[in-house]
CSV table of C-alpha atoms in Angstrom, one decimal:
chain,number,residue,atom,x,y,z
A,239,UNK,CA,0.0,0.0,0.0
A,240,UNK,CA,1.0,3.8,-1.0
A,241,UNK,CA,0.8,6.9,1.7
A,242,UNK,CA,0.9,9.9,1.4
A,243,UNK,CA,1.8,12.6,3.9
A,244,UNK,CA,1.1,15.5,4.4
A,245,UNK,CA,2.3,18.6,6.4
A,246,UNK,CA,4.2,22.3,6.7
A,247,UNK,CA,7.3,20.7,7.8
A,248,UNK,CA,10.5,22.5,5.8
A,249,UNK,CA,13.2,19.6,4.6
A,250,UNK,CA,16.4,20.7,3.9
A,251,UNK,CA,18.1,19.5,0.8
A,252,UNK,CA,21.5,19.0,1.0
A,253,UNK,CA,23.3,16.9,-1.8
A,254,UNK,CA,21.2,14.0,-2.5
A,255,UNK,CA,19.1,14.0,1.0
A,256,UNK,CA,16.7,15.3,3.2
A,257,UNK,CA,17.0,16.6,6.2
A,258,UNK,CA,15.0,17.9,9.2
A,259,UNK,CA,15.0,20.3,12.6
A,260,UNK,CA,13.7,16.8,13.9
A,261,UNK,CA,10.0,16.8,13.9
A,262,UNK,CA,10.4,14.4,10.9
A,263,UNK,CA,13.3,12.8,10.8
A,264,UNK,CA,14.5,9.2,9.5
A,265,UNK,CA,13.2,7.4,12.7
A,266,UNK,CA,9.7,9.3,12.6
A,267,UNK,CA,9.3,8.7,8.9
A,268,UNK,CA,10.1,4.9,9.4
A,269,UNK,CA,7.8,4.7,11.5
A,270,UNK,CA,5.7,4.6,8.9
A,271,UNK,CA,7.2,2.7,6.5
A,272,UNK,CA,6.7,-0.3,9.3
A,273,UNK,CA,3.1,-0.5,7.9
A,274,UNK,CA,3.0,0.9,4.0
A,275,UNK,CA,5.0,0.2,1.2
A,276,UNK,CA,5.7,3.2,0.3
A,277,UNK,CA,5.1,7.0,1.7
A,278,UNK,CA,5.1,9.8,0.2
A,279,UNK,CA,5.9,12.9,1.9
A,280,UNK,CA,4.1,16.5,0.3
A,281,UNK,CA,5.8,19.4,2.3
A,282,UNK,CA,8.3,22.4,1.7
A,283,UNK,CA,11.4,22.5,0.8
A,284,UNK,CA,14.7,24.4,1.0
A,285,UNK,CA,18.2,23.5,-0.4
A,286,UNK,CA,21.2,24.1,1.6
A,287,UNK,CA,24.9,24.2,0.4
A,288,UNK,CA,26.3,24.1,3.4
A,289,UNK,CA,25.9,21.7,5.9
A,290,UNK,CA,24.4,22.1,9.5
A,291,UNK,CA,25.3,19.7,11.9
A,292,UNK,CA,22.0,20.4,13.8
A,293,UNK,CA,19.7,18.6,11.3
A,294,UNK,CA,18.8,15.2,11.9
A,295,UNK,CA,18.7,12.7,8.4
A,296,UNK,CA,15.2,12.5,7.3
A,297,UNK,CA,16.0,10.3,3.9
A,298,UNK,CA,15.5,6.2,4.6
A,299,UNK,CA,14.7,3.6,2.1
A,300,UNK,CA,10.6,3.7,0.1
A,301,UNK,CA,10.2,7.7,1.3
A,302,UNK,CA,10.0,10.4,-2.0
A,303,UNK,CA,10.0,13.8,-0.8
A,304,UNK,CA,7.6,15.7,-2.7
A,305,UNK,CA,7.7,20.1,-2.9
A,306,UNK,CA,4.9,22.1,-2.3
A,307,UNK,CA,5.3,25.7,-2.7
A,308,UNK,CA,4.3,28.0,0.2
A,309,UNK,CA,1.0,29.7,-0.6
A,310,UNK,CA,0.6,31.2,2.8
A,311,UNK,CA,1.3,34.3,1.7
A,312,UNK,CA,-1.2,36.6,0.3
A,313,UNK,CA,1.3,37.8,-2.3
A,314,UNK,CA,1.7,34.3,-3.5
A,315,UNK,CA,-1.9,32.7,-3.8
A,316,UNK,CA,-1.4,31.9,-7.4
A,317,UNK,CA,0.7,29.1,-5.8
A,318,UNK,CA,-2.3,27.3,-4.0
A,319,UNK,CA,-2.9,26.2,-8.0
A,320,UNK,CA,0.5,24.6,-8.3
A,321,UNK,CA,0.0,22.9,-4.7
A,322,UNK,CA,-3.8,21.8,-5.4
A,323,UNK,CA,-2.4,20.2,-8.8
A,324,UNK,CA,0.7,18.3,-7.2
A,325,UNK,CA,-1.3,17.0,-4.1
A,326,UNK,CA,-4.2,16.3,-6.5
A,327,UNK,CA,-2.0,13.9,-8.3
A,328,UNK,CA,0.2,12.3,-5.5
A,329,UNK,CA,-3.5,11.6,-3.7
A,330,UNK,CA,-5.0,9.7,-7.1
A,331,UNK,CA,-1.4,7.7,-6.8
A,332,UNK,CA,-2.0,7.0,-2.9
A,333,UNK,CA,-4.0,4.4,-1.6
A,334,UNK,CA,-4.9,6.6,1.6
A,335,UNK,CA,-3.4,10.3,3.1
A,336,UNK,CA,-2.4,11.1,7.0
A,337,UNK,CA,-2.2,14.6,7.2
A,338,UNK,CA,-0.5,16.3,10.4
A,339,UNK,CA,-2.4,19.1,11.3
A,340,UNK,CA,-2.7,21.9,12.2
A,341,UNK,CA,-1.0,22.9,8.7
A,342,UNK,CA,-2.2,24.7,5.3
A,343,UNK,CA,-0.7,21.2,3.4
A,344,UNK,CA,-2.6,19.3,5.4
A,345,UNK,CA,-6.0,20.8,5.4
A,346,UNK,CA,-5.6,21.2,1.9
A,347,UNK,CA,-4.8,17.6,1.6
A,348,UNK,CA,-7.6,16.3,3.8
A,349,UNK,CA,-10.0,18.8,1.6
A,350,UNK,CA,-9.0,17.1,-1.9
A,351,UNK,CA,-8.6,13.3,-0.5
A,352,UNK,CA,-12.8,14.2,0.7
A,353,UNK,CA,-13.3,15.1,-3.1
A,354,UNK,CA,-11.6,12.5,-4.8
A,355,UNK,CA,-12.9,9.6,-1.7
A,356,UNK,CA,-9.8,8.3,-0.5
A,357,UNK,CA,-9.5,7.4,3.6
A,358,UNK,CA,-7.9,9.7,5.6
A,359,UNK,CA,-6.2,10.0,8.7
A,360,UNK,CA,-5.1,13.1,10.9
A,361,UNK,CA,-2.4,13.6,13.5
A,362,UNK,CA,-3.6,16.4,15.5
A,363,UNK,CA,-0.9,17.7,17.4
A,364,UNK,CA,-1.3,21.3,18.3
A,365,UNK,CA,-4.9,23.5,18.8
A,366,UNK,CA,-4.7,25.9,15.6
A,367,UNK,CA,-7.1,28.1,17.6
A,368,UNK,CA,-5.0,28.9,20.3
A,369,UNK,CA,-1.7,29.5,18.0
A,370,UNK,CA,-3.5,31.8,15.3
A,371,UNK,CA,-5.4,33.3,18.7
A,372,UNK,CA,-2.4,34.1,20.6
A,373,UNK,CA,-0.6,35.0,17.5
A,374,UNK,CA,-1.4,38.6,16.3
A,375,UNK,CA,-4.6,40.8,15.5
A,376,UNK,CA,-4.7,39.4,12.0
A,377,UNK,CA,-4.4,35.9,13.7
A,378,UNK,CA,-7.2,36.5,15.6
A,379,UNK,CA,-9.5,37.5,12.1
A,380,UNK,CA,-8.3,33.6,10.9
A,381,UNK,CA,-9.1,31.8,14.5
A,382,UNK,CA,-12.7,31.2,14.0
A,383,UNK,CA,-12.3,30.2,10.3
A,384,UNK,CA,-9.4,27.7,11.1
A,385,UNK,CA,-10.8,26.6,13.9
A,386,UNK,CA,-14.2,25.7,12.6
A,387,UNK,CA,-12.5,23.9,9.3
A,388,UNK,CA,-10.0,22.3,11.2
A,389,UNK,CA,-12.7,20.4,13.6
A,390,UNK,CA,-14.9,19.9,10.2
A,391,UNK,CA,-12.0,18.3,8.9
A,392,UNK,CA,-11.5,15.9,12.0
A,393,UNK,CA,-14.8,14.8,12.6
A,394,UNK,CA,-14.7,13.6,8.8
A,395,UNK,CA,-11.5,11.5,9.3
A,396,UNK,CA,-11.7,8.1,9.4
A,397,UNK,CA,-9.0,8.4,12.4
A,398,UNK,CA,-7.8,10.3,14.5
A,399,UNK,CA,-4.2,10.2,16.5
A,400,UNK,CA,-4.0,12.9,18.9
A,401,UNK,CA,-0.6,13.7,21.1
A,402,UNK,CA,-2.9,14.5,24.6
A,403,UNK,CA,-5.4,12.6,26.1
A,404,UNK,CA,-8.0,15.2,26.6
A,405,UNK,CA,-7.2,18.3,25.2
A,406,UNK,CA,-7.5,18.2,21.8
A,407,UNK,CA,-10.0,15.0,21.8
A,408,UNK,CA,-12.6,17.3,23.6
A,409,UNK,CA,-11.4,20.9,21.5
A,410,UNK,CA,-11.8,19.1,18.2
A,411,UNK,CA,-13.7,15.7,18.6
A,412,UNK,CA,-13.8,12.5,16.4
A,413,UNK,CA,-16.7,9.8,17.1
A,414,UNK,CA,-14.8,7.2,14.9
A,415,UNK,CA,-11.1,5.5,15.7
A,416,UNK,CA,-9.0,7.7,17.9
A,417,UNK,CA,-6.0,7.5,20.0
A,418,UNK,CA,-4.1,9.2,22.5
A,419,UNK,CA,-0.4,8.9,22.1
A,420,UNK,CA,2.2,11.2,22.0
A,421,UNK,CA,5.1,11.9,19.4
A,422,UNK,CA,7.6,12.6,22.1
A,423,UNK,CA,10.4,9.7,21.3
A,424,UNK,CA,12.8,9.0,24.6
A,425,UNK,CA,16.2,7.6,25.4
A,426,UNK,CA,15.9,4.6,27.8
A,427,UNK,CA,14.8,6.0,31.4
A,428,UNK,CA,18.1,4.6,33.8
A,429,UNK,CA,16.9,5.4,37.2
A,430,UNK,CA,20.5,7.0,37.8
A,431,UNK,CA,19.4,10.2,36.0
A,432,UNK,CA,17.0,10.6,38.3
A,433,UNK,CA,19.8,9.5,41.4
A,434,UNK,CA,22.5,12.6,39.5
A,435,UNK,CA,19.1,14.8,39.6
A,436,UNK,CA,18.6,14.7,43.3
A,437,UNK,CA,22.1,14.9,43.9
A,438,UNK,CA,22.3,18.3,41.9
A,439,UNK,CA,19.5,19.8,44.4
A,440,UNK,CA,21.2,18.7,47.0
A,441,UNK,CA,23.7,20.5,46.4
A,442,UNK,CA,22.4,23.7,45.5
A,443,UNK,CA,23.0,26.6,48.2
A,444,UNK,CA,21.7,29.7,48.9
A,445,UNK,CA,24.4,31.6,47.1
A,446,UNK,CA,23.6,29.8,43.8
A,447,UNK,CA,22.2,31.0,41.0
A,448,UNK,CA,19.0,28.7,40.4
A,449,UNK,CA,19.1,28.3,36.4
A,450,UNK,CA,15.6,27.9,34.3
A,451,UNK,CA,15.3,26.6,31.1
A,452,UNK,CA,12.6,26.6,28.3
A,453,UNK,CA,13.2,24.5,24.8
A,454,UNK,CA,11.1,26.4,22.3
A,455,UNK,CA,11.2,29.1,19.0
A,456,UNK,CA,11.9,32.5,19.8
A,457,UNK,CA,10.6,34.1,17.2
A,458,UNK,CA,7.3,33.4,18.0
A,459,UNK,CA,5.2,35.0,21.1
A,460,UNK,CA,2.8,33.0,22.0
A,461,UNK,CA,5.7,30.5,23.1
A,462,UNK,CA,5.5,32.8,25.9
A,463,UNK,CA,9.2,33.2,27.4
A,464,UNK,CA,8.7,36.9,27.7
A,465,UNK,CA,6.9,36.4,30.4
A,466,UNK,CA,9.6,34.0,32.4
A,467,UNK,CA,12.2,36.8,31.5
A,468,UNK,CA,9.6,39.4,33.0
A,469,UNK,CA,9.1,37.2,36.0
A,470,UNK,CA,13.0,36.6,37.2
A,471,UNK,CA,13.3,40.2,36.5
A,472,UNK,CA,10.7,41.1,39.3
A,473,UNK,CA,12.2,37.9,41.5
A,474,UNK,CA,15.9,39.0,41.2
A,475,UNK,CA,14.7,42.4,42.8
A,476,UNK,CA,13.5,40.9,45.7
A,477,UNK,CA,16.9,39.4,46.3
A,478,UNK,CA,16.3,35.8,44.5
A,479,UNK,CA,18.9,34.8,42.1
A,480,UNK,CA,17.3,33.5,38.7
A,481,UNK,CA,18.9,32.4,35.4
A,482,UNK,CA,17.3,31.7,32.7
A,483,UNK,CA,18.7,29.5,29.6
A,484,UNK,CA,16.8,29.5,26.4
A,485,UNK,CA,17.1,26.6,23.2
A,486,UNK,CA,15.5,27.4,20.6
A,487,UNK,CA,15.7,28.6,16.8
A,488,UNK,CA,14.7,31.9,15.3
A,489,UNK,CA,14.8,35.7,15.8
A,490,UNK,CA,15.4,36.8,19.2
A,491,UNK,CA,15.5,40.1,18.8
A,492,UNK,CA,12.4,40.5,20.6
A,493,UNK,CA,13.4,38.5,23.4
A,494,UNK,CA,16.4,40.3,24.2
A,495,UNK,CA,14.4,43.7,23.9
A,496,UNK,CA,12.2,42.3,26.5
A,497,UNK,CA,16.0,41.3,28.8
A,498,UNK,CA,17.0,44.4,28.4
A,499,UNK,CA,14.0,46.7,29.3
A,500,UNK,CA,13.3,44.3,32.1
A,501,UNK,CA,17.1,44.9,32.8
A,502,UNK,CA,17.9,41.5,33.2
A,503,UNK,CA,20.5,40.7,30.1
A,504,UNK,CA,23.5,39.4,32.1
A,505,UNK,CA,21.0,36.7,33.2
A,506,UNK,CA,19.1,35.7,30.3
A,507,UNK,CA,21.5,33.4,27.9
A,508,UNK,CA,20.3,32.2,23.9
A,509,UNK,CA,21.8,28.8,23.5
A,510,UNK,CA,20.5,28.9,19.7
A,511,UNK,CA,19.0,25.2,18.4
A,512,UNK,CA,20.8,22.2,19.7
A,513,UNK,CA,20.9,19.0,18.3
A,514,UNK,CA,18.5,15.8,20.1
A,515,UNK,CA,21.7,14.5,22.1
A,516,UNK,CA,22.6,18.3,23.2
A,517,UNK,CA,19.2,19.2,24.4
A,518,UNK,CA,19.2,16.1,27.0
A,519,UNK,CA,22.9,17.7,28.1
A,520,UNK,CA,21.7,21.1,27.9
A,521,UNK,CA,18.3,19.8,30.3
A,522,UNK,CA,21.0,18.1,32.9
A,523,UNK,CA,22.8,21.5,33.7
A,524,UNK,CA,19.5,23.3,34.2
A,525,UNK,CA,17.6,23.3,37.6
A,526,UNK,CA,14.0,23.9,36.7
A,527,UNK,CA,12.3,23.5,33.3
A,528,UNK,CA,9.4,25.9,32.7
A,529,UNK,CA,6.9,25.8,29.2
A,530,UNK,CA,5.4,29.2,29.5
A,531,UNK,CA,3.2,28.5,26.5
A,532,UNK,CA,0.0,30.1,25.1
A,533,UNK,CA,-0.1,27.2,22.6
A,534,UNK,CA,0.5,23.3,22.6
A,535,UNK,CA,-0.8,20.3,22.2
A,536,UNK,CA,1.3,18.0,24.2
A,537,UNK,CA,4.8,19.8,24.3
A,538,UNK,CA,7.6,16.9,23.9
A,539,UNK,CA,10.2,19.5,25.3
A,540,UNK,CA,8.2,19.3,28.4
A,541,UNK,CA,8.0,15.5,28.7
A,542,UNK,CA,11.4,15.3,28.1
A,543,UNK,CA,12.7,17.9,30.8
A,544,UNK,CA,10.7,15.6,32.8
A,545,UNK,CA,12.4,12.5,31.5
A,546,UNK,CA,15.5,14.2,32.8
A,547,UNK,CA,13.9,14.6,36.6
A,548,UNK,CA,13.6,18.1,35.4
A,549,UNK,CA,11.1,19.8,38.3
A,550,UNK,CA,8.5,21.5,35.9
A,551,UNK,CA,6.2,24.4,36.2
A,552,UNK,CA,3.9,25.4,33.4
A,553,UNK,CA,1.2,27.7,31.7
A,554,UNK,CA,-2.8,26.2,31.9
A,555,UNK,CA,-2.7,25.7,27.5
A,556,UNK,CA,-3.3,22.9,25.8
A,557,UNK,CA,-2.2,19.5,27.4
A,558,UNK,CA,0.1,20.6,29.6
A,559,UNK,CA,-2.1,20.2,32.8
A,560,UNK,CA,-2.5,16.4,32.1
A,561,UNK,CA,1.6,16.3,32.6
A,562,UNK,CA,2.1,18.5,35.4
A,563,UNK,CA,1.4,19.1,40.0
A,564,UNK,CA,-1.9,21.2,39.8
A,565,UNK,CA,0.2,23.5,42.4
A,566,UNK,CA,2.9,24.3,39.6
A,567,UNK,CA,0.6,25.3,36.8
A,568,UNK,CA,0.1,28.8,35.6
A,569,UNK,CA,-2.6,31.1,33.7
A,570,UNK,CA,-0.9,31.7,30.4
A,571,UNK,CA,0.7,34.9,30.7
A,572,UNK,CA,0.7,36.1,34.0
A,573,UNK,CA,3.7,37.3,35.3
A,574,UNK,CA,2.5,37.3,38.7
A,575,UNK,CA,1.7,33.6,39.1
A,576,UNK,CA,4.8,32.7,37.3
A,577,UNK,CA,6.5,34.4,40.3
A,578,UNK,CA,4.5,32.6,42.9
A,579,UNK,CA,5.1,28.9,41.1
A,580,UNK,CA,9.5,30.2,41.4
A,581,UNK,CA,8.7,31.2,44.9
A,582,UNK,CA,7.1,28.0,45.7
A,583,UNK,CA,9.8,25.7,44.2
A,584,UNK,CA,12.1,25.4,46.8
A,585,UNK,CA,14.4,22.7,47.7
A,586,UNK,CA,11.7,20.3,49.3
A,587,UNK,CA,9.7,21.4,46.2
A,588,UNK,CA,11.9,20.5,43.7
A,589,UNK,CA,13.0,17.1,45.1
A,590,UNK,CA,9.5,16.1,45.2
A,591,UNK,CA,8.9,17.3,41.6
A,592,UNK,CA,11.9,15.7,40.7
A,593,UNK,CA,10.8,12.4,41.5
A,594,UNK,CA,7.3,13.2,40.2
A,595,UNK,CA,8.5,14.1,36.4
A,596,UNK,CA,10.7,11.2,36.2
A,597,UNK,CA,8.0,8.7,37.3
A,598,UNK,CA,5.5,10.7,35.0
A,599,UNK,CA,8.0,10.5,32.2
A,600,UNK,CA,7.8,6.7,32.7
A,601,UNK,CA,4.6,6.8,31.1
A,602,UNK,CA,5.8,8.0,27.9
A,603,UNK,CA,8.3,5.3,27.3
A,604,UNK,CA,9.1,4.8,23.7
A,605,UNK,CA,8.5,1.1,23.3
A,606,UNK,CA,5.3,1.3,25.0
A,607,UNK,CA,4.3,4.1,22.8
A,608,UNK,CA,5.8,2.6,19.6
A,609,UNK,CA,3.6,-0.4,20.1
A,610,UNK,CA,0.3,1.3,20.4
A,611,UNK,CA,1.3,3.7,17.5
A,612,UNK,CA,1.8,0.8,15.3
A,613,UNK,CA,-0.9,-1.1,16.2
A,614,UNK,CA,-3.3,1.8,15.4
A,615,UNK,CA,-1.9,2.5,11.7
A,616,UNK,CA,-2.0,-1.5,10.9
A,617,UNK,CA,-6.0,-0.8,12.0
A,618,UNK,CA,-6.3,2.5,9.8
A,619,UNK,CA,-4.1,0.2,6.8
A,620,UNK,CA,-6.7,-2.6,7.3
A,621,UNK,CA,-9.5,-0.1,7.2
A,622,UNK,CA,-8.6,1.0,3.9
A,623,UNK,CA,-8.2,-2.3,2.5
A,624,UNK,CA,-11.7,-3.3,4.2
A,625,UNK,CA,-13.6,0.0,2.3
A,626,UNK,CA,-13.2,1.8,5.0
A,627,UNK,CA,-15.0,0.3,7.9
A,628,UNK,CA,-12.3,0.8,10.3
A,629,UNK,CA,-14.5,2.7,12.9
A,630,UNK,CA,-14.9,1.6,16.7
């Protein structure tokens, strides 16, 4: 059996292979390959000349990488033509399409498989709402519309796999197959990372500088770590000593704007992107994770701080409340509870939550995952070769 894929994700080219920030990489797309014959991946593009060490391979054996052009912009809608024809034809090719959503390839590929009668399943992973929402005024004009064709779009799928549990099952329902299983993929869980955590808060004294972390863009807002920077800022005046250590790719121009009117610079530090192996380093040296996010579906970075016995603190969005202590959760921006949940963590605090993300972590084992994630694409596979009666 052919798939076909579909999503925003950029590949970079270099040479003869893809690559990703990730997201999609070789071990993501295989997982796929487990159950079809072949898969076809619609997305964008870039070619790169030079190479980046902190891509991860995306190219593996019966993937094609097919372009779409980006007809996001308003400038460019004469490309949406050029998209609807390439996806038009890869879908007539495919024996069935998962689209990853929330993305404009995947809506538009969920749109034309409903036209031409081909199954579908959709890999909600984010709330589109909350991101175009918490975006910008001109995000908030598209909310309503995205929103209302994004649930149209999963209550017509055939199945759907969602990363939380609750979420974005009850924000944008399916009455068919669904499952609750997150993307998040883990190294094995050796109880001495949790034995080196506890030993790094015991050691901690009051002259030390406590050192937060957040793994997430910084060239977008609604990823919210203007209002940790705003927070320690506030803290460091009252005589706490705060750090804060930020991963992440993009612009952060604004960010620093924000460190330096909040007059906080020396203690706000950009790390840039890391690769997968870095990040887990990067998460050792750090003393508290925080996801200050406005929107998520189930944030990996968070469940893998955790993994790390990482004591976590985060915003109310998304599924973020089914990982965390009810007493370390946040309204999304607001400053002022951010600075209670710091005040709050303190040695006791942060032994206990220690313990507590590492055993929650547990339930995110990749094996365990792996097997259920299989097990529901051989039932969507099976429903397309049965006509589609794959509903439960």
């Amino acid at each position: 059996m052919k798939l076909l894929f579909a999503h925003d994700h950029t590949f970079y080219k270099y040479k003869d292979n893809f690559y990703s920030t990730g997201g999609l990489s070789k071990a993501v797309l295989e997982r796929y390959t487990k159950i079809f014959e072949e898969v076809i991946v619609v997305s964008r593009h870039k070619r790169i000349y030079e190479f980046d060490d902190k891509l991860t391979l995306a190219s593996t054996e019966r993937v094609r990488f097919v372009e779409i052009p980006n007809f996001k912009s308003i400038k460019s809608q004469f490309r949406i033509i050029k998209a609807k024809k390439i996806i038009s034809k890869e879908i007539k090719e495919c024996d069935s399409l998962i689209a990853r959503l929330p993305s404009s390839i995947g809506s538009l590929a969920t749109s034309l498989a409903e036209k031409s009668g081909k199954s579908y399943m959709i890999e909600m992973v984010a709330c589109p709402w909350d991101a175009y929402w918490n975006h910008s005024l001109k995000g908030k004009v598209v909310a309503p519309y995205v929103y209302l064709t994004t649930k149209k779009r999963v209550k017509a799928a055939s199945s759907v796999m969602y990363v939380t549990r609750e979420f974005l099952q009850k924000r944008y329902p399916n009455s068919r197959m669904t499952i609750g299983c997150s993307d998040v993929a883990l190294p094995q869980l050796d109880a001495r990372i949790l034995e080196r955590r506890l030993e790094k808060i015991n050691r901690i004294t009051k002259n030390d500088s406590i050192i937060l972390g957040t793994t997430a863009a910084v060239n977008v807002r609604y990823k919210g770590q203007q209002y940790v920077i705003e927070a320690i800022s506030l803290l460091n005046k009252e005589g706490y000593n705060f750090e804060y250590h930020i991963v992440g790719r993009g612009d952060n121009s604004f960010l620093k704007s924000v460190a330096d009117k909040a007059g906080v610079t020396d203690k706000v530090k950009f790390l840039g992107s890391l690769s997968h192996d870095k990040v887990f380093e990067y998460l050792d040296n750090i003393d508290i994770y925080i996801q200050p996010s406005r929107q998520e579906g189930l944030p990996r970075a968070l469940v893998e701080a955790m993994s790390r016995g990482c004591p976590s603190i985060g915003s109310n969005t998304g599924g973020i409340p089914e990982l965390l202590n009810k007493e370390f959760i946040f309204s999304n921006g607001s400053v002022e509870e951010i600075c209670r949940n710091l005040e709050a963590m303190n040695l006791k605090a942060m032994h206990e939550e220690a313990i507590r993300s590492f055993e929650k972590a547990k339930e995110y084992d990749y094996s365990k995952l792996d097997i259920e994630r299989n097990n529901f694409y051989k039932a969507f596979s099976l429903g397309i070769n049965n006509g589609g009666k794959n509903e439960s």
